[in-house]
Coordinates of C-alpha atoms and ligand atoms in Angstrom, one line a residue:
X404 CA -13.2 21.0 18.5
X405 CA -15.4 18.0 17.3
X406 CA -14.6 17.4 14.0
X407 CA -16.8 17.2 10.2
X408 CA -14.1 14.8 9.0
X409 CA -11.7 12.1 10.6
X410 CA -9.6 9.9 9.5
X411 CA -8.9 6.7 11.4
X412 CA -5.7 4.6 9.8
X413 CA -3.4 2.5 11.6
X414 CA -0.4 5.0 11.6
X415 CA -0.6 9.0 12.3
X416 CA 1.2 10.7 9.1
X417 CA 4.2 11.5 11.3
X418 CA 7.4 10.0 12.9
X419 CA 8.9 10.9 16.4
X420 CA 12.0 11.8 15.3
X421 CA 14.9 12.3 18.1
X422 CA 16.6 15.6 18.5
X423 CA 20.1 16.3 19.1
X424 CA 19.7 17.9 22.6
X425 CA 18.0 14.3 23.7
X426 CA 14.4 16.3 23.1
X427 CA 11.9 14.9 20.3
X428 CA 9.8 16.6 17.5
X429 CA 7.2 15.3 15.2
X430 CA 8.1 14.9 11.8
X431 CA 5.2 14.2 9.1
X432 CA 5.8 11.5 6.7
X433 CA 4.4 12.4 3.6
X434 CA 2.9 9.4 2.2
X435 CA 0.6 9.4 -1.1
X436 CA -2.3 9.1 1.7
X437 CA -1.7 12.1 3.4
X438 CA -1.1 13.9 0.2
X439 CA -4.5 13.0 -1.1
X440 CA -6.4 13.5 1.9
X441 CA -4.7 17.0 3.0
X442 CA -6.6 19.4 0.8
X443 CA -10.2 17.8 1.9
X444 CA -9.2 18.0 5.5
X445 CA -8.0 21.0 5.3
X446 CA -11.2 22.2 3.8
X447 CA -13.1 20.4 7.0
X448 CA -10.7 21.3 9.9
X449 CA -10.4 17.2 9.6
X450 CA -8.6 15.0 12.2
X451 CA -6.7 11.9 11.9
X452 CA -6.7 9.2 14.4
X453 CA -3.9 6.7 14.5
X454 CA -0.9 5.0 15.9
X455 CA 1.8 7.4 16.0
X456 CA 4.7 4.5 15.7
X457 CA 6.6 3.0 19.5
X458 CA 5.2 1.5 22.7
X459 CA 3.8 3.2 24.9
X460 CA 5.9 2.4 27.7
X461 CA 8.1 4.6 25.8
X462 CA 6.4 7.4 25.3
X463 CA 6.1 10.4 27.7
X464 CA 2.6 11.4 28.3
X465 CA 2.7 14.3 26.2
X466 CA 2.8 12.1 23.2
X467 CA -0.3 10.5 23.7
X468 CA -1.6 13.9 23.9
X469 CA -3.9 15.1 20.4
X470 CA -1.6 17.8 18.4
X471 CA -1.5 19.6 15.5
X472 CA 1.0 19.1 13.1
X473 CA 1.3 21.0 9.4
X474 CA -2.3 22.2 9.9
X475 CA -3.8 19.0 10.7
X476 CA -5.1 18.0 14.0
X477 CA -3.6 14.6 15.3
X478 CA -5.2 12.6 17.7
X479 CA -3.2 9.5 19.1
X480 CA -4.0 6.2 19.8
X481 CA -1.6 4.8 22.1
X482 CA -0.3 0.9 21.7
X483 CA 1.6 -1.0 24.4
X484 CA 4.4 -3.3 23.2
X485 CA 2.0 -6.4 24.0
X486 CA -0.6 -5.4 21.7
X487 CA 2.4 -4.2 18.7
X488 CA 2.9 -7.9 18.9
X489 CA -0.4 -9.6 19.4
X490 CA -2.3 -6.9 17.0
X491 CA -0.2 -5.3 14.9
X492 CA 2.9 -7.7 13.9
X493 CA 0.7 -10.9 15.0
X494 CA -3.3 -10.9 13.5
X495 CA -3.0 -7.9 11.2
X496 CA 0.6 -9.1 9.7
X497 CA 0.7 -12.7 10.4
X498 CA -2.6 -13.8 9.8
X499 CA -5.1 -11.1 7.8
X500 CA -1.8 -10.0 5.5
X501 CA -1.1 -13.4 4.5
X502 CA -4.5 -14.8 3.7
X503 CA -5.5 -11.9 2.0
X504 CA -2.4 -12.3 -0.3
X505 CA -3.2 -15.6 -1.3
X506 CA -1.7 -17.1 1.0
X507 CA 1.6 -16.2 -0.2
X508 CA 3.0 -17.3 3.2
X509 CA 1.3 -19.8 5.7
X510 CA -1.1 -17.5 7.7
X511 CA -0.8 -18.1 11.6
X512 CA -4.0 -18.4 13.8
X513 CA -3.9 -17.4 17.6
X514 CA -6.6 -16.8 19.6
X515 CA -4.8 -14.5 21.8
X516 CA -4.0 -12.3 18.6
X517 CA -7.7 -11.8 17.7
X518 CA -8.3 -11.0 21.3
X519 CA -5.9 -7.9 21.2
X520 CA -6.9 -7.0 17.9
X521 CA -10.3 -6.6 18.8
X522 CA -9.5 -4.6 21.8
X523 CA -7.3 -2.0 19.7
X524 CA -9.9 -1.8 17.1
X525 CA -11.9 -0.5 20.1
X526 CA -9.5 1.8 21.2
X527 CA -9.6 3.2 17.5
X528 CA -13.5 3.4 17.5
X529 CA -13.9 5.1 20.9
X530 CA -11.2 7.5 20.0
X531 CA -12.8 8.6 16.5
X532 CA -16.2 8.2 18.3
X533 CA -15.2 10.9 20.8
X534 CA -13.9 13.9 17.9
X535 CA -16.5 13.2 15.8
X536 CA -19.0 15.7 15.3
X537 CA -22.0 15.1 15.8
X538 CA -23.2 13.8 11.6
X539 CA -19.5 13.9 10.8
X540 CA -18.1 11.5 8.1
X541 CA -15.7 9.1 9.4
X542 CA -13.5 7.6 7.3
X543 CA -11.8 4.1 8.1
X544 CA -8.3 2.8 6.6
X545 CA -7.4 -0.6 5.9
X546 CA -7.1 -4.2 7.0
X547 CA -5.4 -3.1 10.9
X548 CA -9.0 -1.9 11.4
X549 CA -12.0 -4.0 10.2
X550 CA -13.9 -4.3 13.1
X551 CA -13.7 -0.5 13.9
X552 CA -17.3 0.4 11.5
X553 CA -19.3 -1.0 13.3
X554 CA -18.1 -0.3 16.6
X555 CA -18.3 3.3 15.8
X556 CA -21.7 2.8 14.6
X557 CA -22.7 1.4 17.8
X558 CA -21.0 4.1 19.3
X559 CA -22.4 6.7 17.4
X560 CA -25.3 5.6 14.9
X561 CA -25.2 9.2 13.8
X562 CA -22.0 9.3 11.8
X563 CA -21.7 8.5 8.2
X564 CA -18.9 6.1 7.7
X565 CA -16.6 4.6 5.4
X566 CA -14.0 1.9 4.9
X567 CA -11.5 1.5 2.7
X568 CA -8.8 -1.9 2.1
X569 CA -5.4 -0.7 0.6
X570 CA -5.1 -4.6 0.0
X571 CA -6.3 -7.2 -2.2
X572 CA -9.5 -8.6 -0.6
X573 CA -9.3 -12.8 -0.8
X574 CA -11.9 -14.8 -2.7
X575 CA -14.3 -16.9 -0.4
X576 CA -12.7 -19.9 -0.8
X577 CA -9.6 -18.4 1.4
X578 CA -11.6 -16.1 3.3
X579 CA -13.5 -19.0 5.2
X580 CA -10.3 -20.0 6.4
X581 CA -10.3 -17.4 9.4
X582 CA -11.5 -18.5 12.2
X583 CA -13.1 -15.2 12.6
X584 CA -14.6 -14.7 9.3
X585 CA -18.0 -13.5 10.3
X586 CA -16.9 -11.2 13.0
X587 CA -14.9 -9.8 10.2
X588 CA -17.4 -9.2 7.4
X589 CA -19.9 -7.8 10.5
X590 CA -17.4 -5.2 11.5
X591 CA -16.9 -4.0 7.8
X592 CA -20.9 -3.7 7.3
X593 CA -20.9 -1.3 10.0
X594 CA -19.5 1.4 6.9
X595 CA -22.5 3.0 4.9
X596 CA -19.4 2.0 1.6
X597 CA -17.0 -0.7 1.7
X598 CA -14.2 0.6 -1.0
X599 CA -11.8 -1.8 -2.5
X600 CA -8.6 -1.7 -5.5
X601 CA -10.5 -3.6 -7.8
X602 CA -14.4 -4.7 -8.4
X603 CA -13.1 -8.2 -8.2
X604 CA -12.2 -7.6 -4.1
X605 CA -15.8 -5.9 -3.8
X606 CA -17.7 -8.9 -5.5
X607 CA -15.6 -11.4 -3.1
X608 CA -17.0 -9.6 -0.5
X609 CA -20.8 -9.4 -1.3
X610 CA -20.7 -12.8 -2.2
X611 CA -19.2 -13.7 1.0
X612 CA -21.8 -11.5 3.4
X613 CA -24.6 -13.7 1.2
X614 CA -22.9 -16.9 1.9
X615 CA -21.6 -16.2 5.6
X616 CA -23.6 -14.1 7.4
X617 CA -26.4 -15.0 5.3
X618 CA -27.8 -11.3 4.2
X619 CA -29.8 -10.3 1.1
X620 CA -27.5 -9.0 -2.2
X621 CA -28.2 -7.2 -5.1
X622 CA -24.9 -6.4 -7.2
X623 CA -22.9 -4.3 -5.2
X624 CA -25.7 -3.9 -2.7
X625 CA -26.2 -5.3 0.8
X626 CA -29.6 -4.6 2.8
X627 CA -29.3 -5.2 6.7
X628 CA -32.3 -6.4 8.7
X629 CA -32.1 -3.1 10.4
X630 CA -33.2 -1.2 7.0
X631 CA -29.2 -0.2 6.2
X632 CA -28.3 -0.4 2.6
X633 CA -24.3 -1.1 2.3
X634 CA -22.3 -0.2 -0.9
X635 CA -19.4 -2.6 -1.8
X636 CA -17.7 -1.0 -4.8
X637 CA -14.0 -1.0 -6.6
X638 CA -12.0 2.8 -6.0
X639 CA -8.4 1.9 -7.3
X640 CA -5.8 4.3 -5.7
X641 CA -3.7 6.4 -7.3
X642 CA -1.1 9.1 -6.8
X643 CA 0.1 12.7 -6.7
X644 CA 0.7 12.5 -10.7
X645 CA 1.6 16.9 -10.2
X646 CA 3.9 16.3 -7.3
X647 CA 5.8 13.5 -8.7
X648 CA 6.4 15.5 -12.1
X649 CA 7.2 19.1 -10.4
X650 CA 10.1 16.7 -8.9
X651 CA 11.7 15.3 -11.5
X652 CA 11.5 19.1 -13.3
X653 CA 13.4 20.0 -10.3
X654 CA 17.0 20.3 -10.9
X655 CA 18.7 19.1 -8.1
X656 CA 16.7 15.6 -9.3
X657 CA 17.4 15.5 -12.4
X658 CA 21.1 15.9 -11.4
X659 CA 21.2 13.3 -9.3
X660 CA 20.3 10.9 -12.0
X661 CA 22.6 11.8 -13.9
X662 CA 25.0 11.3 -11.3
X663 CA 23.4 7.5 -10.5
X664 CA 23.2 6.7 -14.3
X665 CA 27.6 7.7 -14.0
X666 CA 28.1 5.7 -10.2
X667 CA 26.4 3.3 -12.3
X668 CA 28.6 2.5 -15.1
X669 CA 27.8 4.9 -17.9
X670 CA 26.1 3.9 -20.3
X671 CA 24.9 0.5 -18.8
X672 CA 21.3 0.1 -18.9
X673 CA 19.6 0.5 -15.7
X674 CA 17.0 -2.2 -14.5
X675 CA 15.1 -1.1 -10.9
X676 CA 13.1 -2.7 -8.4
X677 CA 11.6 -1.0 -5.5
X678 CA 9.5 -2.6 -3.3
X679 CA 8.7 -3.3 0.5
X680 CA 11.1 -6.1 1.5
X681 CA 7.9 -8.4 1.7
X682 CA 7.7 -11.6 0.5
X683 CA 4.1 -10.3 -2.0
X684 CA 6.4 -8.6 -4.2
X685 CA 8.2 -11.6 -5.7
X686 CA 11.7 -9.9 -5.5
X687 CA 13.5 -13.0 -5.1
X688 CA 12.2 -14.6 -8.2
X689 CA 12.7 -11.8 -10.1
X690 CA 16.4 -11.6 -9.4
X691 CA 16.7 -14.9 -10.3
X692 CA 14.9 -14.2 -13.5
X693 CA 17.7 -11.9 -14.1
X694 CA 20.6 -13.9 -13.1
X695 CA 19.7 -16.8 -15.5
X696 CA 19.8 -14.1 -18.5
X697 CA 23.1 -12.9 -17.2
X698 CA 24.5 -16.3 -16.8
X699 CA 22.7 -17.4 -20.1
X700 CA 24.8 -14.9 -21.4
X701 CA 21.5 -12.3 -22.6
X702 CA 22.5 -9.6 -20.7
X703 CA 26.2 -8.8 -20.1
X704 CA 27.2 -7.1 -16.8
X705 CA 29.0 -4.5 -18.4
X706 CA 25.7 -3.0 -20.4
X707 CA 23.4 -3.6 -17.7
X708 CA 22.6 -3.6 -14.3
X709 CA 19.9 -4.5 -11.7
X710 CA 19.4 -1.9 -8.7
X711 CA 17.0 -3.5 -6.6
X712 CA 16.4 -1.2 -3.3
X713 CA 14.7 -3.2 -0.5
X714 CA 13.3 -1.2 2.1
X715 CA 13.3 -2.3 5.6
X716 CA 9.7 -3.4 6.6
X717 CA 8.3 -5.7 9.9
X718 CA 11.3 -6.7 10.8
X719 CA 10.7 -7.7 14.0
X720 CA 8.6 -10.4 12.4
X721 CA 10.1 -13.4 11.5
X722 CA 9.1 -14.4 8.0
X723 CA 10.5 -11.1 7.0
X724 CA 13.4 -11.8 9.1
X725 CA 13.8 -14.6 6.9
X726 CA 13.0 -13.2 3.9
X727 CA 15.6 -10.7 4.1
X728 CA 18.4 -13.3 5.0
X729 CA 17.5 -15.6 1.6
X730 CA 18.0 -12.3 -0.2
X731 CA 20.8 -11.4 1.3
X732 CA 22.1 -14.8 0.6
X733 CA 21.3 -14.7 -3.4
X734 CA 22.5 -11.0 -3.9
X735 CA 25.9 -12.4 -2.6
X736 CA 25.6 -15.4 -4.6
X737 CA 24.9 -14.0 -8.0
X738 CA 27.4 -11.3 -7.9
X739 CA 29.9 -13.5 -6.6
X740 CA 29.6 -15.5 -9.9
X741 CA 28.5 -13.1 -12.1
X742 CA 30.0 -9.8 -11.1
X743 CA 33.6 -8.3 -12.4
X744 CA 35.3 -5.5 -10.7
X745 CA 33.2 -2.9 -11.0
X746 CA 30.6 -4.3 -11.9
X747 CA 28.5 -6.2 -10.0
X748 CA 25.4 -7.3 -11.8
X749 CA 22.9 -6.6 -8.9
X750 CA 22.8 -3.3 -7.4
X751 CA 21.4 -4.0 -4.1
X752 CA 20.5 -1.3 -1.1
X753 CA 18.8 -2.4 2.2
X754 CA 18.0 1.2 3.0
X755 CA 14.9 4.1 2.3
X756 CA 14.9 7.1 0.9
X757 CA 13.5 10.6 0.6
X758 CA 10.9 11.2 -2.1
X759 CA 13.6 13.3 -4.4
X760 CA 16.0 10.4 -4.2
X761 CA 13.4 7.9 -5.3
X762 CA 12.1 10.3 -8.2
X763 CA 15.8 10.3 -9.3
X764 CA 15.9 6.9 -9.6
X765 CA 13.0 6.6 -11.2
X766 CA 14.2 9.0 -14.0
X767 CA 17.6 7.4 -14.0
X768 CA 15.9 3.5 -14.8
X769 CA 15.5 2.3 -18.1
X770 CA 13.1 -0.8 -17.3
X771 CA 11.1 -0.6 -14.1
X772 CA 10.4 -4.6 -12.7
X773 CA 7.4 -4.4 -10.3
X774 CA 6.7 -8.5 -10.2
X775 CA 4.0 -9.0 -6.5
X776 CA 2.6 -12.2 -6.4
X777 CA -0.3 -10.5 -5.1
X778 CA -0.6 -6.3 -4.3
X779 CA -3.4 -4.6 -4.3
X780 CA -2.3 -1.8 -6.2
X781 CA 1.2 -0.9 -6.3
X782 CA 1.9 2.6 -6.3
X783 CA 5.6 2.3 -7.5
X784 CA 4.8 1.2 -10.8
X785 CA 2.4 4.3 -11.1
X786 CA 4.6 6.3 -9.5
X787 CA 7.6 5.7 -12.3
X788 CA 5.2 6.2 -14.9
X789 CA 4.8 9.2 -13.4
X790 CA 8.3 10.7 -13.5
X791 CA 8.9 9.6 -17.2
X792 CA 7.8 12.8 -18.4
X793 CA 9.9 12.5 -21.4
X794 CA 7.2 9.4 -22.2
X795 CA 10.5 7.1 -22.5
X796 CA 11.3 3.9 -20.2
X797 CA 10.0 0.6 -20.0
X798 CA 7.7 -1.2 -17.2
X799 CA 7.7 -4.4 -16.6
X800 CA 4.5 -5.3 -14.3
X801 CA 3.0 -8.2 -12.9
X802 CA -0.4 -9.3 -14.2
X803 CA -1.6 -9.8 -10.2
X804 CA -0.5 -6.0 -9.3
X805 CA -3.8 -3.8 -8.9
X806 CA -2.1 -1.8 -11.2
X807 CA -2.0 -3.6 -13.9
X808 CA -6.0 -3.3 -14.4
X809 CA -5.2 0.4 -15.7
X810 CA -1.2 0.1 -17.4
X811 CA -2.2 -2.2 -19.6
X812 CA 0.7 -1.4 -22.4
X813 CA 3.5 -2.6 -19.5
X814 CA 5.0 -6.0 -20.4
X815 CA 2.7 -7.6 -18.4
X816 CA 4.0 -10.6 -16.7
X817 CA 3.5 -14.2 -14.1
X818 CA 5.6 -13.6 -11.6
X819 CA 5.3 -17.5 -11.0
X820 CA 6.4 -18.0 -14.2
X821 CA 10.3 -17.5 -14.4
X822 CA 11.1 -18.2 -18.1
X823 CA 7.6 -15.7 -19.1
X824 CA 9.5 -13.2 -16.9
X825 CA 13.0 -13.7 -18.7
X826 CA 11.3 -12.9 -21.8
X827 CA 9.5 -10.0 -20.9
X828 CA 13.1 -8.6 -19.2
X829 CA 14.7 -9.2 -22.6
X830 CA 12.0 -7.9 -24.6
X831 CA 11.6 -4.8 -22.6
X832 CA 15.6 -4.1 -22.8
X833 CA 15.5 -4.5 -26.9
X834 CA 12.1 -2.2 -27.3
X835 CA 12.9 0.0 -29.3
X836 CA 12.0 3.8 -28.9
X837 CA 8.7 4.0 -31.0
X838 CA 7.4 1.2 -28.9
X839 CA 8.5 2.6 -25.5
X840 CA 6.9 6.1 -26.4
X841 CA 4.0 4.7 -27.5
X842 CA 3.5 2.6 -24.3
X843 CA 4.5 5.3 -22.6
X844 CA 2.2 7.8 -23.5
X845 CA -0.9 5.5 -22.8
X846 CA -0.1 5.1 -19.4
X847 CA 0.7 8.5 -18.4
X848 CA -2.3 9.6 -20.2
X849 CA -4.2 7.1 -17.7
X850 CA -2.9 8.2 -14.9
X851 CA -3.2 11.8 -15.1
X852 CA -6.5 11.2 -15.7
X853 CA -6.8 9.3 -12.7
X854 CA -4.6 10.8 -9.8
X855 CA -4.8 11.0 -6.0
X856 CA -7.2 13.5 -5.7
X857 CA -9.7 11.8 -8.1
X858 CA -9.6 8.9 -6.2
X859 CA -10.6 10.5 -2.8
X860 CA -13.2 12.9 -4.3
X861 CA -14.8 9.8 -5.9
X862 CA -15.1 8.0 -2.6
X863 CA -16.4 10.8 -0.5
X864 CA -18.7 11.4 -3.5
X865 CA -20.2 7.9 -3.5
X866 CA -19.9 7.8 0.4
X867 CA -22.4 11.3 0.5
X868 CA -25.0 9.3 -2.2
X869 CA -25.1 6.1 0.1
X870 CA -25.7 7.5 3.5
X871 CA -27.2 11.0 2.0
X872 CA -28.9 10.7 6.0
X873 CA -25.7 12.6 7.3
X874 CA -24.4 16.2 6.2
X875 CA -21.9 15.9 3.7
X876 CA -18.3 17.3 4.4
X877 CA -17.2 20.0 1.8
X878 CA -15.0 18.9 -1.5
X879 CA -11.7 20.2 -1.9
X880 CA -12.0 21.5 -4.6
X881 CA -15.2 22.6 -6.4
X882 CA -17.4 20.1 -8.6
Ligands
GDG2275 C1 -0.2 -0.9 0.3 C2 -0.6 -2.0 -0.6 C3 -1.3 -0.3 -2.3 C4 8.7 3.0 -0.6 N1 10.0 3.1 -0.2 C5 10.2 4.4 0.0 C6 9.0 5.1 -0.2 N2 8.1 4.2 -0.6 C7 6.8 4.6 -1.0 C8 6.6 4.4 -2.5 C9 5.1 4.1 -2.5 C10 4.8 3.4 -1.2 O1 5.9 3.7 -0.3 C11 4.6 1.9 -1.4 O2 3.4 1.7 -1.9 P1 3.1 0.3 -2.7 O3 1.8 0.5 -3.3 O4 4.2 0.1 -3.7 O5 3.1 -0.8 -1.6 P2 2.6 -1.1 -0.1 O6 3.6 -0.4 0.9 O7 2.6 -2.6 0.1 O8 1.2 -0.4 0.1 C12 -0.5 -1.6 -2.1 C13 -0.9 0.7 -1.3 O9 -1.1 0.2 0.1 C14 -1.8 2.0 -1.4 O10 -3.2 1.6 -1.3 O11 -0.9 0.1 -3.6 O12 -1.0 -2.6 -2.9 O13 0.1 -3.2 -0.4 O14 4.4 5.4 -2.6 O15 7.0 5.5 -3.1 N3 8.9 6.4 -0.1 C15 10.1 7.1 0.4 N4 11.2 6.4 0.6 C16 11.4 5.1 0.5 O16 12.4 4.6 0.7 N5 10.0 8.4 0.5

């Protein structure tokens, strides 16, 4: 059945998961996507195209097959191990992820990884180009799959279609380093709106269509010599506010904080990372930040503790092979010197988790330390403001987080700036209640205002208003 709605992201919203009996089953994974963008494609019998996860080779035909899984209809788009490394772990994660980070890491340019990432971005755009109704929406995830608008559009000039980046999007003066810069901003004007975190990503980009490929601009306007009028404009993510606080009301959650806050130590106080293991989160320099106040003799390690859980991400990319060694290697150090029986002053798991455990954690924190170089959002932070539903708990936040545009009462911190980030860990430890709550209360207040669901109404809203040409797919829930 052609669909009103798809979805086109790099990964399905399932895992094949491996059965006992040597059989497989799909499993969803229920990210904050998913969980926004259920109830609307619910509401439009929506598909969702996308990678589901493995090579090809070995996968059994079925699994290349379109499915339905929890009501939504999944439609596969099958990658052989080649293009997992040229596409996927080579230009999207090698060279695009690192440039559009600020260049956090030294990007890597290979002609042979743009070649395959075109060709999969085609694979994408003919799939979604074939379920599309005919005037569907079509709604395109992230930086995996920039050339797919226009494709589609060439495909199918009928469809109205938008794109979303999940990531910071780079000023010019980085941009222009791709080799392929005006193939890039070309693809993205195929989308009737270009969303992005923050107004700042949107006005690098018009500013870089003037400059690059040399159309006319007005604001967050761009009008193509073919008549189009494309929308560039800021939509900052959020998260399933409800779902996170129906957890932590749960009491199997709330009892397993309790039971971390004991395997902790008691009374210590709790410190927590959570990130990615990628080198944009700055989790190296923040454990060092915390190391010098323990050795400085500011924190003691039997009154606090720092649990930092690093999950496993790209790792069959090098830099993050790397990455994970040099952490490995200062975990090791610092609790070697500053740890007693007992007692180690970093907590440190290499490991992920189900969404209850994470919640508990959340609760069972005192300070949360989100510190990215450069992230376009970072739903942790929002999500542990979230869970603190007693509107107690402290956030420590880095000033280049996307986040930090809304949670403006979190210690606010340069993650560059080791000594500014000491202070902020000390002051945050020492807040007293009054100051916590009253932080506290701001945030939440902004983002239960804001949540998940906002966030895609708001861009299938705007989407309808640009490209009003196309039928509109039904909202979720009536406005
Ligand atoms: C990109 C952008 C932007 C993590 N570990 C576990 C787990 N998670 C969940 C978290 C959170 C999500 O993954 C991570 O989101 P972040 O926003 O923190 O970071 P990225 O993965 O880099 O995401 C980012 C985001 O896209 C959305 O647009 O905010 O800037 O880089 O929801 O809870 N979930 C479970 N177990 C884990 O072990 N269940």
């Amino acid at each position: 059945m052609p669909a009103d709605l798809v979805i086109v992201a790099n990964r399905l919203p399932v895992d094949r998961v491996p059965l006992p009996d040597g059989g497989w089953e799909w499993k969803p994974s229920p990210g904050g996507l998913v969980a926004a963008l259920e109830p609307v494609m619910r509401a439009n019998d929506g598909t969702w195209v996308g990678w589901p996860g493995g090579p090809v080779e070995d996968a059994d035909p079925s699994e290349l097959e379109p499915f339905d899984a929890d009501g939504l209809h999944l439609v596969p788009v099958g990658l052989t191990a080649e293009e997992i490394e040229l596409f996927y772990e080579g230009f999207a994660n090698g060279t695009i992820w690192p440039i559009y980070h600020d260049l956090v890491a030294k990007p890597e340019f290979h002609r042979e990884w743009w070649d395959s990432y075109v060709r999969v971005n085609e694979q994408y755009a003919a799939k979604a180009a074939e379920v599309a109704a005919e005037g569907a929406t079509v709604w395109v995830h992230d930086y995996q799959l920039q050339l797919v608008p226009q494709m589609l559009r060439d495909l199918r000039p009928d469809l109205r279609i938008g794109f979303y980046l999940h990531i910071p999007f780079p000023p010019a003066e980085l941009f222009a380093q791709l080799p392929w810069r005006r193939q890039i901003l070309e693809g993205l004007l195929g989308a009737d709106l270009v969303g992005f975190q923050l107004p700042g990503g949107a006005a690098n980009f018009v500013r870089l269509v003037r400059q690059r490929v040399g159309y006319k601009t007005h604001r967050d306007l761009v009008y193509l010599p073919d008549g189009r009028t494309v929308r560039a404009a800021a939509f900052p993510i959020s998260i399933d506010v409800a779902g996170f606080e129906e957890l932590v009301h749960d009491e199997s959650v709330r009892a397993r904080a309790a039971a971390i806050r004991e395997a902790l130590g008691g009374p210590r106080k709790i410190f927590l990372g959570i990130d990615r293991l990628d080198y944009t989160k700055g989790i190296y320099a923040r454990l060092r930040a915390y190391a010098e106040l323990v050795e400085a003799g500011e924190l003691d390690v039997e009154e606090a503790v720092f649990v930092q859980v690093a999950v496993p991400s790209r790792e069959r990319v090098e830099q993050y092979r790397l990455l994970r060694d040099e952490i490995d290697r200062l975990v090791g150090r610092i609790n070697g010197d500053l740890g007693r029986i007992g007692r180690p002053a970093i907590s440190y798991l290499h490991n992920s988790y189900p969404r209850a455990e994470m919640a508990a954690l959340y609760t069972a924190a005192d300070i949360m330390v989100v510190t990215p170089f450069r992230d376009g959002m970072n739903l942790v932070a929002k999500e542990y403001v979230a869970c603190r539903v007693h509107d107690d708990g402290a956030l420590v936040l880095s000033e280049f987080a996307g986040a930090a545009a809304e949670l403006r009462q979190a210690w606010l911190v340069n993650p560059y700036d080791i000594n500014g980030m000491k202070a902020a860990l000390l002051e945050a430890y020492h807040a007293d209640e009054k100051d916590l709550t009253r932080r506290m209360k701001a945030m939440r207040r902004t983002i239960q205002r804001h949540d998940v669901a906002a966030w895609a109404d708001s861009f299938l809203t705007e989407l309808a208003e640009v490209a009003p040409h196309t039928k509109s797919p039904r909202q979720a829930r009536g406005r």
